[in-house]
PDB file of C-alpha atoms in Angstrom:
ATOM      1  CA  UNK A   1       7.766 -13.277 -31.293  1.00 49.00           C
ATOM      2  CA  UNK A   2      11.034 -11.384 -31.699  1.00 64.00           C
ATOM      3  CA  UNK A   3      13.137 -10.835 -28.607  1.00 75.00           C
ATOM      4  CA  UNK A   4      10.348 -11.426 -26.092  1.00 76.00           C
ATOM      5  CA  UNK A   5      12.429 -14.130 -24.423  1.00 73.00           C
ATOM      6  CA  UNK A   6      14.955 -11.484 -23.390  1.00 72.00           C
ATOM      7  CA  UNK A   7      12.243  -9.851 -21.263  1.00 73.00           C
ATOM      8  CA  UNK A   8      11.214 -13.041 -19.511  1.00 72.00           C
ATOM      9  CA  UNK A   9      13.291 -13.375 -16.388  1.00 68.00           C
ATOM     10  CA  UNK A  10      12.719 -14.283 -12.773  1.00 67.00           C
ATOM     11  CA  UNK A  11      11.782 -11.516 -10.382  1.00 67.00           C
ATOM     12  CA  UNK A  12      14.973 -10.451  -8.557  1.00 69.00           C
ATOM     13  CA  UNK A  13      13.287 -10.356  -5.139  1.00 69.00           C
ATOM     14  CA  UNK A  14      15.011 -12.567  -2.627  1.00 73.00           C
ATOM     15  CA  UNK A  15      18.621 -11.862  -3.604  1.00 91.00           C
ATOM     16  CA  UNK A  16      20.657 -10.938  -0.547  1.00 94.00           C
ATOM     17  CA  UNK A  17      23.743  -9.007   0.492  1.00 94.00           C
ATOM     18  CA  UNK A  18      25.745  -9.067   3.727  1.00 96.00           C
ATOM     19  CA  UNK A  19      26.929  -5.894   5.411  1.00 97.00           C
ATOM     20  CA  UNK A  20      28.917  -5.426   8.603  1.00 97.00           C
ATOM     21  CA  UNK A  21      28.582  -2.654  11.160  1.00 97.00           C
ATOM     22  CA  UNK A  22      31.430  -1.818  13.537  1.00 95.00           C
ATOM     23  CA  UNK A  23      29.285  -1.787  16.700  1.00 95.00           C
ATOM     24  CA  UNK A  24      27.838  -5.280  16.263  1.00 97.00           C
ATOM     25  CA  UNK A  25      30.232  -8.077  17.232  1.00 96.00           C
ATOM     26  CA  UNK A  26      29.928 -11.585  18.621  1.00 95.00           C
ATOM     27  CA  UNK A  27      31.376 -12.734  21.960  1.00 95.00           C
ATOM     28  CA  UNK A  28      34.807 -13.141  20.305  1.00 96.00           C
ATOM     29  CA  UNK A  29      34.857  -9.584  18.976  1.00 95.00           C
ATOM     30  CA  UNK A  30      34.211 -10.649  15.363  1.00 96.00           C
ATOM     31  CA  UNK A  31      31.821  -8.482  13.341  1.00 96.00           C
ATOM     32  CA  UNK A  32      28.503 -10.200  12.686  1.00 97.00           C
ATOM     33  CA  UNK A  33      26.684  -9.933   9.365  1.00 97.00           C
ATOM     34  CA  UNK A  34      23.458  -8.113   8.682  1.00 98.00           C
ATOM     35  CA  UNK A  35      21.684  -9.558   5.655  1.00 97.00           C
ATOM     36  CA  UNK A  36      19.535  -7.318   3.469  1.00 97.00           C
ATOM     37  CA  UNK A  37      17.272  -8.730   0.790  1.00 96.00           C
ATOM     38  CA  UNK A  38      15.578  -7.478  -2.345  1.00 95.00           C
ATOM     39  CA  UNK A  39      11.804  -7.131  -2.384  1.00 95.00           C
ATOM     40  CA  UNK A  40       9.353  -6.882  -5.261  1.00 92.00           C
ATOM     41  CA  UNK A  41       8.144  -3.537  -6.575  1.00 91.00           C
ATOM     42  CA  UNK A  42       4.659  -4.605  -5.430  1.00 93.00           C
ATOM     43  CA  UNK A  43       5.892  -5.007  -1.833  1.00 94.00           C
ATOM     44  CA  UNK A  44       7.480  -1.564  -2.022  1.00 94.00           C
ATOM     45  CA  UNK A  45       4.258  -0.053  -3.395  1.00 95.00           C
ATOM     46  CA  UNK A  46       2.364  -1.435  -0.392  1.00 97.00           C
ATOM     47  CA  UNK A  47       4.943   0.020   2.006  1.00 96.00           C
ATOM     48  CA  UNK A  48       4.675   3.392   0.265  1.00 95.00           C
ATOM     49  CA  UNK A  49       0.872   3.230   0.448  1.00 96.00           C
ATOM     50  CA  UNK A  50       0.892   2.429   4.193  1.00 97.00           C
ATOM     51  CA  UNK A  51       3.209   5.371   4.851  1.00 96.00           C
ATOM     52  CA  UNK A  52       1.432   7.955   2.721  1.00 96.00           C
ATOM     53  CA  UNK A  53      -1.114  10.233   4.364  1.00 94.00           C
ATOM     54  CA  UNK A  54      -3.101  12.722   2.296  1.00 95.00           C
ATOM     55  CA  UNK A  55      -0.674  12.368  -0.591  1.00 94.00           C
ATOM     56  CA  UNK A  56       2.443  12.913   1.526  1.00 95.00           C
ATOM     57  CA  UNK A  57       4.979  10.153   2.080  1.00 95.00           C
ATOM     58  CA  UNK A  58       6.269  10.019   5.654  1.00 96.00           C
ATOM     59  CA  UNK A  59       9.893   9.250   4.824  1.00 94.00           C
ATOM     60  CA  UNK A  60      10.806   8.369   8.422  1.00 95.00           C
ATOM     61  CA  UNK A  61       8.150   5.667   8.807  1.00 96.00           C
ATOM     62  CA  UNK A  62       8.689   4.518   5.210  1.00 96.00           C
ATOM     63  CA  UNK A  63      12.423   4.108   5.850  1.00 96.00           C
ATOM     64  CA  UNK A  64      11.851   2.172   9.069  1.00 97.00           C
ATOM     65  CA  UNK A  65       9.324  -0.159   7.443  1.00 98.00           C
ATOM     66  CA  UNK A  66      11.648  -0.690   4.487  1.00 97.00           C
ATOM     67  CA  UNK A  67      14.467  -1.632   6.889  1.00 98.00           C
ATOM     68  CA  UNK A  68      12.202  -4.016   8.828  1.00 98.00           C
ATOM     69  CA  UNK A  69      11.003  -5.614   5.577  1.00 97.00           C
ATOM     70  CA  UNK A  70      14.380  -5.865   3.831  1.00 97.00           C
ATOM     71  CA  UNK A  71      16.547  -6.829   6.790  1.00 97.00           C
ATOM     72  CA  UNK A  72      16.559 -10.602   6.746  1.00 96.00           C
ATOM     73  CA  UNK A  73      19.119 -11.070   9.531  1.00 96.00           C
ATOM     74  CA  UNK A  74      18.436 -10.163  12.224  1.00 97.00           C
ATOM     75  CA  UNK A  75      14.673 -10.328  12.032  1.00 97.00           C
ATOM     76  CA  UNK A  76      13.586  -7.023  13.554  1.00 97.00           C
ATOM     77  CA  UNK A  77      10.105  -8.470  14.139  1.00 97.00           C
ATOM     78  CA  UNK A  78      11.542 -10.933  16.679  1.00 97.00           C
ATOM     79  CA  UNK A  79       9.736 -10.441  19.997  1.00 96.00           C
ATOM     80  CA  UNK A  80      12.951 -10.826  22.024  1.00 97.00           C
ATOM     81  CA  UNK A  81      14.622  -8.073  19.989  1.00 96.00           C
ATOM     82  CA  UNK A  82      11.595  -5.779  20.298  1.00 97.00           C
ATOM     83  CA  UNK A  83      11.432  -6.477  24.019  1.00 97.00           C
ATOM     84  CA  UNK A  84      15.133  -5.644  24.452  1.00 97.00           C
ATOM     85  CA  UNK A  85      14.535  -2.224  22.868  1.00 97.00           C
ATOM     86  CA  UNK A  86      11.369  -1.724  24.949  1.00 97.00           C
ATOM     87  CA  UNK A  87       8.893  -1.627  22.061  1.00 97.00           C
ATOM     88  CA  UNK A  88       6.081  -3.794  20.793  1.00 96.00           C
ATOM     89  CA  UNK A  89       6.076  -2.363  17.271  1.00 97.00           C
ATOM     90  CA  UNK A  90       9.034  -3.636  15.173  1.00 97.00           C
ATOM     91  CA  UNK A  91       8.849  -0.442  13.084  1.00 97.00           C
ATOM     92  CA  UNK A  92      10.355   1.393  16.071  1.00 97.00           C
ATOM     93  CA  UNK A  93      13.399  -0.884  16.337  1.00 97.00           C
ATOM     94  CA  UNK A  94      15.563   0.676  13.572  1.00 97.00           C
ATOM     95  CA  UNK A  95      15.489   4.095  15.259  1.00 96.00           C
ATOM     96  CA  UNK A  96      16.561   2.564  18.576  1.00 97.00           C
ATOM     97  CA  UNK A  97      18.981  -0.152  17.456  1.00 97.00           C
ATOM     98  CA  UNK A  98      21.147   1.824  15.050  1.00 97.00           C
ATOM     99  CA  UNK A  99      23.080   5.075  15.071  1.00 97.00           C
ATOM    100  CA  UNK A 100      22.157   7.590  12.386  1.00 96.00           C
ATOM    101  CA  UNK A 101      25.190   6.522  10.338  1.00 97.00           C
ATOM    102  CA  UNK A 102      24.457   2.815  10.726  1.00 97.00           C
ATOM    103  CA  UNK A 103      20.889   3.387   9.592  1.00 97.00           C
ATOM    104  CA  UNK A 104      22.218   5.190   6.510  1.00 96.00           C
ATOM    105  CA  UNK A 105      24.594   2.295   5.744  1.00 97.00           C
ATOM    106  CA  UNK A 106      21.679  -0.160   5.945  1.00 97.00           C
ATOM    107  CA  UNK A 107      19.459   2.062   3.757  1.00 95.00           C
ATOM    108  CA  UNK A 108      22.297   2.350   1.245  1.00 94.00           C
ATOM    109  CA  UNK A 109      22.625  -1.461   1.097  1.00 95.00           C
ATOM    110  CA  UNK A 110      18.846  -1.784   0.699  1.00 95.00           C
ATOM    111  CA  UNK A 111      18.916   0.786  -2.108  1.00 93.00           C
ATOM    112  CA  UNK A 112      21.734  -1.093  -3.812  1.00 92.00           C
ATOM    113  CA  UNK A 113      20.181  -4.592  -3.562  1.00 93.00           C
ATOM    114  CA  UNK A 114      16.856  -3.236  -4.859  1.00 91.00           C
ATOM    115  CA  UNK A 115      18.487  -1.284  -7.731  1.00 87.00           C
ATOM    116  CA  UNK A 116      17.203   2.031  -6.358  1.00 81.00           C
ATOM    117  CA  UNK A 117      20.631   3.627  -6.735  1.00 67.00           C
ATOM    118  CA  UNK A 118      20.885   2.343 -10.290  1.00 57.00           C
ATOM    119  CA  UNK A 119      17.491   3.873 -11.109  1.00 51.00           C
ATOM    120  CA  UNK A 120      18.440   7.273  -9.691  1.00 51.00           C
ATOM    121  CA  UNK A 121      21.787   7.171 -11.547  1.00 56.00           C
ATOM    122  CA  UNK A 122      20.005   6.372 -14.815  1.00 53.00           C
ATOM    123  CA  UNK A 123      17.519   9.199 -14.248  1.00 54.00           C
ATOM    124  CA  UNK A 124      20.380  11.614 -13.587  1.00 59.00           C
ATOM    125  CA  UNK A 125      22.129  10.430 -16.761  1.00 56.00           C
ATOM    126  CA  UNK A 126      18.940  10.959 -18.767  1.00 53.00           C
ATOM    127  CA  UNK A 127      18.662  14.532 -17.449  1.00 58.00           C
ATOM    128  CA  UNK A 128      22.230  15.280 -18.528  1.00 59.00           C
ATOM    129  CA  UNK A 129      21.843  13.699 -21.969  1.00 56.00           C
TER     130      UNK A 129
END
């Protein structure tokens, strides 16, 4: 069987990471955590598929759906949150709730927890090898 056991490991989906954004504080002025989680490659494939039209990925809608899916706290699908931002579709919340920079910080954390950054770094290394 060789080293097959080394390849048998649990799927990393579900691991989480906390991030803090300057503009989000509790009633005492303390920053509150946002929790991002890892998803499975299969979940990502479905998100990509839903946001691809005629072979073209709509990166804006893909990014928003990825944020909604990977952001565990707060739950952007919460009806009270959607109502506050005046939308019924949770996929619209990220573009209303966050500044451009905050959205980039969240996407960066999502990329990190899902090893997307690691994959792009490895691909870049392979090109330079």
